[in-house]
Amino acid sequence: MSCALLLLLTSLALVMGTGTAVEIQRPRGVPQSKRQFYEENKPFTCLDGSSTIPFDQVNDDYCDCRDGSDEPGTAACPNGSFHCTNAGFRPAFIPSSRINDGICDCCDTTDEYNSGATCQNTCREMGRKERESLQIMAEITKEGFLLKQQLIHEAKRGQEDKQGKLTELQGSKKGLEGKMEALRTVKKTAEDPEKEAKERHLKSWEEQKELIRMEKDKTRMAEAFLELDDDADGYVSVAELQSHLELDPDSDGSLTETETQGLLGGAGKVDTSTFETVWSGIKDKYLSEGLSDPPAPVETPKEEESRDFVSDHDSDHYPEDYAGEEEDVEDDEEDDDHEEEEKVPPTVQTPEKREDDELSMPPYDTETQILIDAAQKARDDFDEAERALREVDGQMKNLEKEIGFDFGPSAEFAYLYSQCYELSTSEYIYRLCPFNRVSQKPKFGGSETNLGLWGQWAGPEENLYSVMKYDHGQGCWQGPNRSTTVKLTCGKETVVTSTSEPSRCEYLMEFTTPAVCQEPASLDEVLHGHTEL
Amino acid sequence: MAAFVVSPLKMGPLLVLWLAGCLSGTWAVDRGNFKTCDQSAFCKRQRALKPGQSPYRALLETLELTNTKLTLQLINDNNKVRLLLELYRLQGNMTRVKINELKPLKPRFEVPDVLINDPPTEPLSLLSRDENGVVLSLGADSQRLIVSAKPFRLDIMEGREVLLSLNSRGLLAFEHLRIRKDTQASQQFEIAKEDEKVEDGMWEETFKSHTDSKPNGPSSISLDFSLPGVENVYGIPEHADSLKLKATDGGDPYRLFNLDVFQYEVFNPMALYGAIPVMLSHSAQRTMGIFWLNAAETWVDISSNTGSSETPQTDVRWISESGIIDVFIMLGPTPTDVFSQYASLTGTQAFPPLSALAYHQCRWNYNDQEDVAAVDQGFDDHDIPYDFIWLDIEHTDGKRYFTWDPHKFPQPKDMLQGLLDKRRKMVTIVDPHIKVDSSYKIHNEIRSKGFYVKSKDGGDYEGWCWPGNSGYPDFTNPEMRAWWASMFAYDQYEGSMENMYTWNDMNEPSVFNGPEVTMHKDALHGNWENRDLHNLYGLYVQRATAEGLIERSGGVERPFVLARAFFAGSQRYGAVWTGDNAAEWEHLKISIPMCLSLGLVGVSFCGADVGGFFKSPSTELLVRWYQTGAYQPFFRAHAHLDTPRREPWLFGPENTALIREAVRQRYALLPYWYQLFYHAHHSGQPVMRPLWVEYPQDTATFSMDDQFLLGRDLLVHPVTEEGARGVTAYLPGKGEVWFDVHTFQKHNGAQNLYIPVTISSIPVFQRGGSIISRKARVRRSSSCMEHDPYTLFVALSPKRFAQGELYIDDGHTFNFDKQKQFIHRRFSFANNALSSRNLAPGSQFTTFSWVEKIVILGASKPSKATLKTPDGKESQLEFEFDASMSVLTLRKPGVNAGLDWTVVLQ
């Protein structure tokens, strides 16, 4: 009355009742390759050798062997496996737990012989479908592989081109370096006399200015003496000076006689020549009686400052420094041009204002100007050489970077470099730029999100070039930085076929390219290689 | 799923801004979002009242005794307000104490729909009466109830022992309803009484930016209970705290107020998602229970003199914001009695479909149908069983529940059919907040029928939740519930099928922009404020949903509904889980006391998110969590949207194997789980039990948090320490033995046993004297195992005796109940004979399952084993005997599991 008995009977019925079931000549669930271990009417030894049981305990729905080998056709052993022949399709092993569980696992229905499940034999249909799809795949692989050969060829040529270009650039770099060194010497040679001449010019200008100043001072002193000498007796007396409260040494608002006398060097009055000494003590404070405006104080520091401005404007340093800066700026953003303009005006305006009350430096003499022009030319030449070298360096760097990329064993992925591929979904446009970055842009407005920058090849050891990894994308709210895994499959065309986000901020992209197509096995081999009949 | 934080991408900018404001960068609960007792005006007022002479006096002349109850008026001598006391002696050794205002200004809220019936009474008889009070007989065991008049106090005595006293500390405080003084109407009542001085927070209270209007003014109630001889109290879930409740002196009381607490912390008395106002007291002498039937915000203070030289005593004080005092005192005396007593009041655990006891795979979110199919296939590819795959909020069309995202889930029936073909099931989420959207049918119907909760101004109450602006259906309204239930009909819930069940999350309810992330207390459910019934809302949601699932099958199929918020009685409607925990070892540990606490107060179907909801678990933690979860009632893995994927096969073959093994152990043990749940359903006994429930006199077990029993017979001590190399399990029972279920090694009871562990260890022991049925053929879902044979594990006691049960039915319908279609067997081993006999002669059911193997632990070698069946046939069984472990294995008895049989060993 046990189910086991029922089960045994059913299997018998199956064997005897259906004339076509000839293939079940071995115990249920045993593959052909193990047929010899299950010999009817002989004691069965578990395949791990752990024990030996009577043959009627094989497939009796009770697990006797530790390795499950006595129950290949029932669900009795937790670690057993069941073999479905699946004639017309591919044979398969399924875990014993799927025998008679009401779910059709084997396309030949043999796993559900006692569950009440109604399974259709779908092996032929599945076999046909598989063959069809394999055929299609095989064709794709074949064509893809041809394309791949072409890609490899192109990549090789491209690589050679690049290598050639690089060698060429290396040559011209050497030339440029030599040239630059030479020009550096020329520049130095031209700049030394220039500097000397300019200094000379400056020095004589300084001397000249000092003379002018001294002259001016003398005139003021004489004017002051005349002004102070109220009684025009040729002497400035204490009384005459006392009206000048601004000279009060202790600034208490009154200029005493003693204080005044002190200003006059202890004397009661002074003549013109002695006044010279007195003048030097009071000239900074002295206010002219006739003028409402205070005299322009002779402030040396300020004068120097403004002079610096003037000389800076013509300075040889400034333009050079500025040129360098300008170049950097241009590299960055165009907007910075405005900044440049803003920087200039103050240096231009200040001297203009000063020109009114100050004498400007006279132009360089012809001799000096010639030296300056010569030096400027040397500088320009040098700068140009340097720029040319930088350009070559940049080109070389890019080339080296490209050459250095791992484009696969035969550089078959090189053609993807500096290309981009897009896929449009209901919400977003995804963009894959191989070896560069992956991004996502909302279809209906919104800014682009960086889903990762090129990281590395990340396939399994035996197939490294089947997966690309892009990481360090835009950070996720409360999460990691976005990253994308790109799975590559063989296809005739280079297309992004799907994208998904299996985990938050971890994207998955499917990408077909001929570059991963493997050399096709012969179709027959694909279709029949593993079929057991 | 789901506290109130979600990626900004999912929400409107307003919400994002608001969230950004609320979130602190550190990982912990933001305590500032939730009230302390001090910030809750009534709790502060009540707690300011110190123990002392009670102002209440019993007016003995008003005493009336009828067949069913005693009534008596109490007067507060300070303000002359009278209360009405009702005392009932209930069948099954319980006393009910009800106190309400004698003449309240308007009716006060009395909790409906929680008691399964009007509890049957037994007559009280007056033993004596004088001017000091009365003594009443409580019937059995010389139990008496003493009512003292001045001050008013109640004592329940047994013999000379006081079991429990009420108001012995004078903390009975009943804020009577009153008319607001500053309104015109109050002019005529200008009798200013001393205790009626208006305090802050009586008529209005503000917390953070929220003002609670409190139109009814102060209405809180409080009562104290003293438990002489008691050192241990348990229960009052839900708190992330130890099993044994702690004294609350100097800290906040335990709070019961259903709240969506974002990133809750362990070991504190803060309120969480659910509230069951039931406390158990336990000592070596007696177990009792206090059921405080009140659904308003409630705080529970516990103080204990433990440690002092006097008789131990625990004092408990309950404080609720509104309603009445309605308290059930369950007098035990055993834990089993208390469980039965409580079950007689609020009902028992819903008997879940068998598959709901199997493994559930969840994640916020499985992205689309292809994702579901891939995960389903992943389980088969890795030979890991599972029964349910879950869809969180993202499966809907813009968080409109009862709908599907048309792009991600265009063909839900195809998806469900795919699962059905593998004999598997699905759960979809249906939350109680409804998107306010005039193109959403559900919203329009609720609005037009007037089913939404109303705001204090009378309009539909609205708050923010997942969909943005949302309405909250008034589930307290039976018409609303009936309508809601009807929405689960297959023709209403488009794309649903019979293998699709339901998850009610956020049913506290969660209101992102509400006070304490929940509904305003002055929102209106008909005439009642949310204040009065707040903690009931979640129960009603789950109830309406469960009723919907029953109805859609014409009353045939058992429902399965998971809810986050709950109340006393929620056990009748499905399962609960411990909400949004975190991938931390502390959270794994706390899952044990949290579910034990729930089990003690009726809710057996409890689990924690395996792996932890927030954050990403280490592989070791994930494996340990699977191993622990496999032995907890509700076994579901879940993960936050922002965490990396963690399906069991993503951590390398070794860890996949470890998780597979844990899940397989669960499946093999499903017959035992099912039997335990049948018991829980039948008699109210918890499935997962603290050790003291079965060893009530063993004081060593009273505060154990790290191990538990399943039923009586399995002791589980999961490994919950990082990097553990061993655990010390306590095996209770002097003179008893326990068998390691994996090695069959025998250990003596009443000892601390050190068990060296590896990453594959799940220490589980079977009690000597028990018989447990397993199904050793683990298949890809529990349904696939329906007809599989059983293996009986007979663990002999030192006296060579054992007993066990087996329960079988169709696994999913109510036929077990309505048509008595089930098998309930008793297995007994005595005198060297193992027999199976029918425990339910009135029932009938046939099973294909048979007994494939009998493993007898602690056996000696027989010379032969004979199987006898009622038809008189006898047959010899082959057997194997492992002398080193004393394990006898009987080969293939082959008898049908529903029949009588005996195996005799000679």
mmCIF file of C-alpha atoms in Angstrom, chain A residues 222-479:
data_model
loop_
_atom_site.group_PDB
_atom_site.id
_atom_site.type_symbol
_atom_site.label_atom_id
_atom_site.label_comp_id
_atom_site.label_asym_id
_atom_site.label_seq_id
_atom_site.Cartn_x
_atom_site.Cartn_y
_atom_site.Cartn_z
ATOM 1 C CA ALA A 222 63.574 131.087 -0.619
ATOM 2 C CA GLU A 223 59.880 131.784 -1.010
ATOM 3 C CA ALA A 224 59.266 130.856 2.638
ATOM 4 C CA PHE A 225 62.089 133.077 3.846
ATOM 5 C CA LEU A 226 60.685 136.015 1.989
ATOM 6 C CA GLU A 227 57.230 135.244 3.288
ATOM 7 C CA LEU A 228 58.398 134.938 6.903
ATOM 8 C CA ASP A 229 60.647 137.899 6.855
ATOM 9 C CA ASP A 230 57.737 140.233 7.410
ATOM 10 C CA ASP A 231 59.873 143.234 8.154
ATOM 11 C CA ALA A 232 62.147 142.374 5.229
ATOM 12 C CA ASP A 233 65.191 142.826 7.416
ATOM 13 C CA GLY A 234 66.915 139.819 5.914
ATOM 14 C CA TYR A 235 66.286 137.834 9.088
ATOM 15 C CA VAL A 236 63.510 135.563 10.212
ATOM 16 C CA SER A 237 62.837 136.311 13.856
ATOM 17 C CA VAL A 238 61.060 134.413 16.608
ATOM 18 C CA ALA A 239 58.109 136.731 16.415
ATOM 19 C CA GLU A 240 57.858 136.296 12.672
ATOM 20 C CA LEU A 241 57.855 132.544 12.929
ATOM 21 C CA GLN A 242 55.471 132.378 15.930
ATOM 22 C CA SER A 243 52.393 132.984 13.781
ATOM 23 C CA HIS A 244 52.918 129.550 12.169
ATOM 24 C CA LEU A 245 51.010 127.417 14.681
ATOM 25 C CA GLU A 246 51.331 124.370 12.438
ATOM 26 C CA LEU A 247 54.955 124.182 13.463
ATOM 27 C CA ASP A 248 54.092 123.680 17.161
ATOM 28 C CA PRO A 249 56.390 120.763 18.184
ATOM 29 C CA ASP A 250 54.156 119.518 21.040
ATOM 30 C CA SER A 251 50.947 120.262 19.102
ATOM 31 C CA ASP A 252 49.311 121.899 22.143
ATOM 32 C CA GLY A 253 47.862 124.636 19.995
ATOM 33 C CA SER A 254 50.264 127.368 21.031
ATOM 34 C CA LEU A 255 53.730 128.072 19.740
ATOM 35 C CA THR A 256 55.656 129.517 22.645
ATOM 36 C CA GLU A 257 58.632 131.710 22.347
ATOM 37 C CA THR A 258 60.886 129.023 23.682
ATOM 38 C CA GLU A 259 59.529 126.555 21.241
ATOM 39 C CA THR A 260 60.003 128.969 18.379
ATOM 40 C CA GLN A 261 63.463 129.692 19.493
ATOM 41 C CA GLY A 262 64.120 126.024 19.544
ATOM 42 C CA LEU A 263 62.934 125.820 15.954
ATOM 43 C CA LEU A 264 65.382 128.529 15.036
ATOM 44 C CA GLY A 265 68.224 126.542 16.541
ATOM 45 C CA GLY A 266 68.403 128.612 19.762
ATOM 46 C CA ALA A 267 68.915 131.873 17.971
ATOM 47 C CA GLY A 268 66.611 134.881 18.148
ATOM 48 C CA LYS A 269 66.673 135.308 14.427
ATOM 49 C CA VAL A 270 68.357 133.706 11.455
ATOM 50 C CA ASP A 271 69.609 134.914 8.132
ATOM 51 C CA THR A 272 69.189 133.261 4.780
ATOM 52 C CA SER A 273 72.112 130.949 5.066
ATOM 53 C CA THR A 274 71.268 129.780 8.627
ATOM 54 C CA PHE A 275 67.632 129.407 7.557
ATOM 55 C CA GLU A 276 68.748 126.573 5.342
ATOM 56 C CA THR A 277 69.275 124.441 8.466
ATOM 57 C CA VAL A 278 66.057 125.652 10.065
ATOM 58 C CA TRP A 279 64.151 124.899 6.850
ATOM 59 C CA SER A 280 65.081 121.328 6.757
ATOM 60 C CA GLY A 281 63.468 121.002 10.256
ATOM 61 C CA ILE A 282 60.208 122.717 9.430
ATOM 62 C CA LYS A 283 59.618 122.184 5.740
ATOM 63 C CA ASP A 284 57.409 119.167 6.193
ATOM 64 C CA LYS A 285 54.955 121.044 8.377
ATOM 65 C CA TYR A 286 55.275 124.495 6.982
ATOM 66 C CA LEU A 287 52.136 126.010 5.432
ATOM 67 C CA SER A 288 52.589 128.817 3.005
ATOM 68 C CA GLU A 289 50.750 131.943 4.100
ATOM 69 C CA GLY A 290 49.623 132.978 0.676
ATOM 70 C CA LEU A 291 48.375 129.584 -0.533
ATOM 71 C CA SER A 292 45.102 128.115 0.629
ATOM 72 C CA ASP A 293 46.168 124.703 -0.683
ATOM 73 C CA PRO A 294 48.790 122.978 1.330
ATOM 74 C CA PRO A 295 51.867 122.387 -0.676
ATOM 75 C CA ALA A 296 52.145 119.007 -2.229
ATOM 76 C CA PRO A 297 54.115 117.109 0.353
ATOM 77 C CA VAL A 298 57.136 115.508 -0.982
ATOM 78 C CA GLU A 299 56.343 111.945 -0.242
ATOM 79 C CA THR A 300 59.103 109.800 -1.451
ATOM 80 C CA PRO A 301 57.518 106.421 -0.940
ATOM 81 C CA LYS A 302 54.437 107.250 -2.973
ATOM 82 C CA GLU A 303 56.523 108.571 -5.729
ATOM 83 C CA GLU A 304 58.479 105.390 -5.853
ATOM 84 C CA GLU A 305 55.315 103.381 -5.984
ATOM 85 C CA SER A 306 54.006 105.261 -8.906
ATOM 86 C CA ARG A 307 57.318 105.040 -10.563
ATOM 87 C CA ASP A 308 57.235 101.338 -10.143
ATOM 88 C CA PHE A 309 53.950 101.335 -11.909
ATOM 89 C CA VAL A 310 55.362 103.221 -14.766
ATOM 90 C CA SER A 311 58.417 101.145 -15.130
ATOM 91 C CA ASP A 312 56.420 97.976 -14.620
ATOM 92 C CA HIS A 313 54.275 98.855 -17.516
ATOM 93 C CA ASP A 314 57.247 98.814 -19.759
ATOM 94 C CA SER A 315 58.910 96.092 -17.878
ATOM 95 C CA ASP A 316 60.317 93.166 -19.702
ATOM 96 C CA HIS A 317 58.985 90.712 -17.132
ATOM 97 C CA TYR A 318 55.390 91.460 -17.220
ATOM 98 C CA PRO A 319 54.417 90.558 -20.738
ATOM 99 C CA GLU A 320 56.249 87.319 -20.550
ATOM 100 C CA ASP A 321 54.592 86.203 -17.351
ATOM 101 C CA TYR A 322 51.318 87.286 -18.675
ATOM 102 C CA ALA A 323 51.696 85.420 -21.885
ATOM 103 C CA GLY A 324 52.170 82.221 -19.992
ATOM 104 C CA GLU A 325 49.120 82.871 -17.976
ATOM 105 C CA GLU A 326 47.093 83.681 -20.984
ATOM 106 C CA GLU A 327 47.920 80.393 -22.562
ATOM 107 C CA ASP A 328 46.730 78.469 -19.504
ATOM 108 C CA VAL A 329 43.589 80.428 -19.437
ATOM 109 C CA GLU A 330 42.868 79.713 -23.020
ATOM 110 C CA ASP A 331 43.319 76.056 -22.392
ATOM 111 C CA ASP A 332 40.597 76.151 -19.807
ATOM 112 C CA GLU A 333 37.661 78.240 -20.822
ATOM 113 C CA GLU A 334 36.964 80.882 -23.374
ATOM 114 C CA ASP A 335 35.123 83.035 -20.856
ATOM 115 C CA ASP A 336 38.345 83.932 -19.159
ATOM 116 C CA ASP A 337 39.186 86.339 -21.927
ATOM 117 C CA HIS A 338 37.118 88.889 -20.107
ATOM 118 C CA GLU A 339 39.104 88.413 -17.015
ATOM 119 C CA GLU A 340 42.194 89.199 -18.954
ATOM 120 C CA GLU A 341 40.769 92.510 -20.031
ATOM 121 C CA GLU A 342 39.775 93.339 -16.523
ATOM 122 C CA LYS A 343 43.232 92.704 -15.307
ATOM 123 C CA VAL A 344 44.877 95.190 -17.632
ATOM 124 C CA PRO A 345 43.138 98.538 -17.055
ATOM 125 C CA PRO A 346 44.477 99.429 -13.586
ATOM 126 C CA THR A 347 48.046 99.230 -14.770
ATOM 127 C CA VAL A 348 47.220 101.401 -17.721
ATOM 128 C CA GLN A 349 45.112 103.961 -15.952
ATOM 129 C CA THR A 350 47.284 104.723 -12.983
ATOM 130 C CA PRO A 351 50.259 106.101 -14.866
ATOM 131 C CA GLU A 352 47.995 108.254 -17.059
ATOM 132 C CA LYS A 353 46.656 109.982 -13.996
ATOM 133 C CA ARG A 354 50.115 110.580 -12.676
ATOM 134 C CA GLU A 355 51.458 112.009 -15.879
ATOM 135 C CA ASP A 356 49.874 115.336 -15.079
ATOM 136 C CA ASP A 357 51.741 116.113 -11.891
ATOM 137 C CA GLU A 358 54.789 114.036 -12.495
ATOM 138 C CA LEU A 359 57.319 114.051 -15.170
ATOM 139 C CA SER A 360 57.367 110.891 -17.155
ATOM 140 C CA MET A 361 60.506 109.053 -17.931
ATOM 141 C CA PRO A 362 61.877 110.067 -21.260
ATOM 142 C CA PRO A 363 61.813 107.425 -23.999
ATOM 143 C CA TYR A 364 64.764 105.096 -24.313
ATOM 144 C CA ASP A 365 67.479 106.327 -26.435
ATOM 145 C CA THR A 366 67.814 104.667 -29.801
ATOM 146 C CA GLU A 367 70.677 102.520 -28.736
ATOM 147 C CA THR A 368 68.783 101.052 -25.811
ATOM 148 C CA GLN A 369 65.650 100.632 -27.890
ATOM 149 C CA ILE A 370 67.561 98.564 -30.406
ATOM 150 C CA LEU A 371 68.804 96.307 -27.650
ATOM 151 C CA ILE A 372 65.281 95.930 -26.274
ATOM 152 C CA ASP A 373 63.818 95.074 -29.642
ATOM 153 C CA ALA A 374 66.500 92.493 -30.219
ATOM 154 C CA ALA A 375 65.841 90.888 -26.850
ATOM 155 C CA GLN A 376 62.070 90.854 -27.472
ATOM 156 C CA LYS A 377 62.553 89.033 -30.693
ATOM 157 C CA ALA A 378 64.778 86.462 -29.016
ATOM 158 C CA ARG A 379 62.081 85.942 -26.410
ATOM 159 C CA ASP A 380 59.347 85.520 -28.987
ATOM 160 C CA ASP A 381 61.410 83.016 -30.893
ATOM 161 C CA PHE A 382 62.099 81.084 -27.754
ATOM 162 C CA ASP A 383 58.434 81.051 -26.739
ATOM 163 C CA GLU A 384 57.389 79.760 -30.081
ATOM 164 C CA ALA A 385 59.885 76.937 -29.952
ATOM 165 C CA GLU A 386 58.685 76.039 -26.497
ATOM 166 C CA ARG A 387 55.070 76.027 -27.633
ATOM 167 C CA ALA A 388 55.913 73.786 -30.547
ATOM 168 C CA LEU A 389 57.650 71.354 -28.228
ATOM 169 C CA ARG A 390 54.681 71.284 -25.895
ATOM 170 C CA GLU A 391 52.420 70.515 -28.788
ATOM 171 C CA VAL A 392 54.551 67.613 -29.872
ATOM 172 C CA ASP A 393 54.651 66.396 -26.296
ATOM 173 C CA GLY A 394 50.876 66.485 -26.126
ATOM 174 C CA GLN A 395 50.519 64.555 -29.344
ATOM 175 C CA MET A 396 52.992 61.999 -28.150
ATOM 176 C CA LYS A 397 51.199 61.629 -24.864
ATOM 177 C CA ASN A 398 47.885 60.982 -26.600
ATOM 178 C CA LEU A 399 49.458 58.518 -28.934
ATOM 179 C CA GLU A 400 51.266 56.751 -26.168
ATOM 180 C CA LYS A 401 48.045 56.568 -24.215
ATOM 181 C CA GLU A 402 46.222 55.056 -27.143
ATOM 182 C CA ILE A 403 49.033 52.674 -27.933
ATOM 183 C CA GLY A 404 49.230 51.752 -24.268
ATOM 184 C CA PHE A 405 45.525 50.852 -24.003
ATOM 185 C CA ASP A 406 44.713 47.213 -23.665
ATOM 186 C CA PHE A 407 42.582 46.777 -26.770
ATOM 187 C CA GLY A 408 42.501 43.018 -26.473
ATOM 188 C CA PRO A 409 44.929 40.277 -27.449
ATOM 189 C CA SER A 410 44.984 41.405 -31.086
ATOM 190 C CA ALA A 411 43.897 44.982 -30.504
ATOM 191 C CA GLU A 412 40.526 43.985 -31.928
ATOM 192 C CA PHE A 413 38.779 46.497 -29.663
ATOM 193 C CA ALA A 414 40.898 49.413 -30.880
ATOM 194 C CA TYR A 415 38.204 50.514 -33.294
ATOM 195 C CA LEU A 416 35.960 51.396 -30.338
ATOM 196 C CA TYR A 417 38.389 54.006 -29.139
ATOM 197 C CA SER A 418 36.955 57.520 -29.272
ATOM 198 C CA GLN A 419 33.611 56.177 -30.499
ATOM 199 C CA CYS A 420 30.288 56.431 -28.659
ATOM 200 C CA TYR A 421 27.198 54.213 -28.838
ATOM 201 C CA GLU A 422 23.751 55.113 -27.623
ATOM 202 C CA LEU A 423 20.657 53.268 -26.491
ATOM 203 C CA SER A 424 17.359 54.958 -25.966
ATOM 204 C CA THR A 425 14.935 53.549 -23.372
ATOM 205 C CA SER A 426 11.573 54.850 -22.282
ATOM 206 C CA GLU A 427 13.126 57.300 -19.861
ATOM 207 C CA TYR A 428 16.781 57.769 -20.722
ATOM 208 C CA ILE A 429 19.379 57.855 -23.401
ATOM 209 C CA TYR A 430 22.352 55.759 -22.381
ATOM 210 C CA ARG A 431 25.708 56.478 -23.948
ATOM 211 C CA LEU A 432 28.687 54.190 -23.948
ATOM 212 C CA CYS A 433 32.016 55.636 -25.064
ATOM 213 C CA PRO A 434 34.300 52.630 -24.813
ATOM 214 C CA PHE A 435 37.549 53.159 -22.937
ATOM 215 C CA ASN A 436 36.209 56.510 -21.825
ATOM 216 C CA ARG A 437 32.871 56.736 -20.024
ATOM 217 C CA VAL A 438 29.243 55.698 -19.682
ATOM 218 C CA SER A 439 26.496 58.217 -19.142
ATOM 219 C CA GLN A 440 22.769 58.573 -18.895
ATOM 220 C CA LYS A 441 20.673 61.512 -19.973
ATOM 221 C CA PRO A 442 16.961 61.875 -19.273
ATOM 222 C CA LYS A 443 14.981 61.949 -22.477
ATOM 223 C CA PHE A 444 12.804 64.777 -21.397
ATOM 224 C CA GLY A 445 15.174 67.334 -20.005
ATOM 225 C CA GLY A 446 17.646 67.165 -17.198
ATOM 226 C CA SER A 447 21.356 66.930 -17.023
ATOM 227 C CA GLU A 448 23.583 64.048 -17.935
ATOM 228 C CA THR A 449 24.702 61.638 -15.225
ATOM 229 C CA ASN A 450 28.103 60.025 -15.307
ATOM 230 C CA LEU A 451 27.639 56.282 -14.819
ATOM 231 C CA GLY A 452 31.326 55.509 -14.651
ATOM 232 C CA LEU A 453 34.718 56.145 -16.195
ATOM 233 C CA TRP A 454 36.755 53.490 -17.903
ATOM 234 C CA GLY A 455 38.207 51.178 -15.297
ATOM 235 C CA GLN A 456 39.413 47.885 -16.654
ATOM 236 C CA TRP A 457 38.634 44.641 -18.378
ATOM 237 C CA ALA A 458 36.757 42.587 -15.861
ATOM 238 C CA GLY A 459 35.745 39.289 -17.392
ATOM 239 C CA PRO A 460 36.532 35.962 -15.767
ATOM 240 C CA GLU A 461 40.077 34.764 -15.966
ATOM 241 C CA GLU A 462 39.481 32.600 -19.010
ATOM 242 C CA ASN A 463 37.583 35.308 -20.822
ATOM 243 C CA LEU A 464 38.900 38.611 -19.529
ATOM 244 C CA TYR A 465 37.808 40.599 -22.560
ATOM 245 C CA SER A 466 34.135 39.746 -22.237
ATOM 246 C CA VAL A 467 33.348 42.358 -19.602
ATOM 247 C CA MET A 468 34.254 46.020 -19.250
ATOM 248 C CA LYS A 469 34.047 47.834 -15.969
ATOM 249 C CA TYR A 470 33.442 51.562 -15.658
ATOM 250 C CA ASP A 471 33.554 53.043 -12.190
ATOM 251 C CA HIS A 472 33.897 56.227 -10.159
ATOM 252 C CA GLY A 473 30.812 57.732 -11.728
ATOM 253 C CA GLN A 474 28.659 60.324 -10.093
ATOM 254 C CA GLY A 475 28.054 59.634 -6.404
ATOM 255 C CA CYS A 476 24.725 58.226 -5.365
ATOM 256 C CA TRP A 477 22.583 59.758 -2.705
ATOM 257 C CA GLN A 478 23.398 57.814 0.454
ATOM 258 C CA GLY A 479 25.140 55.266 -1.698
#
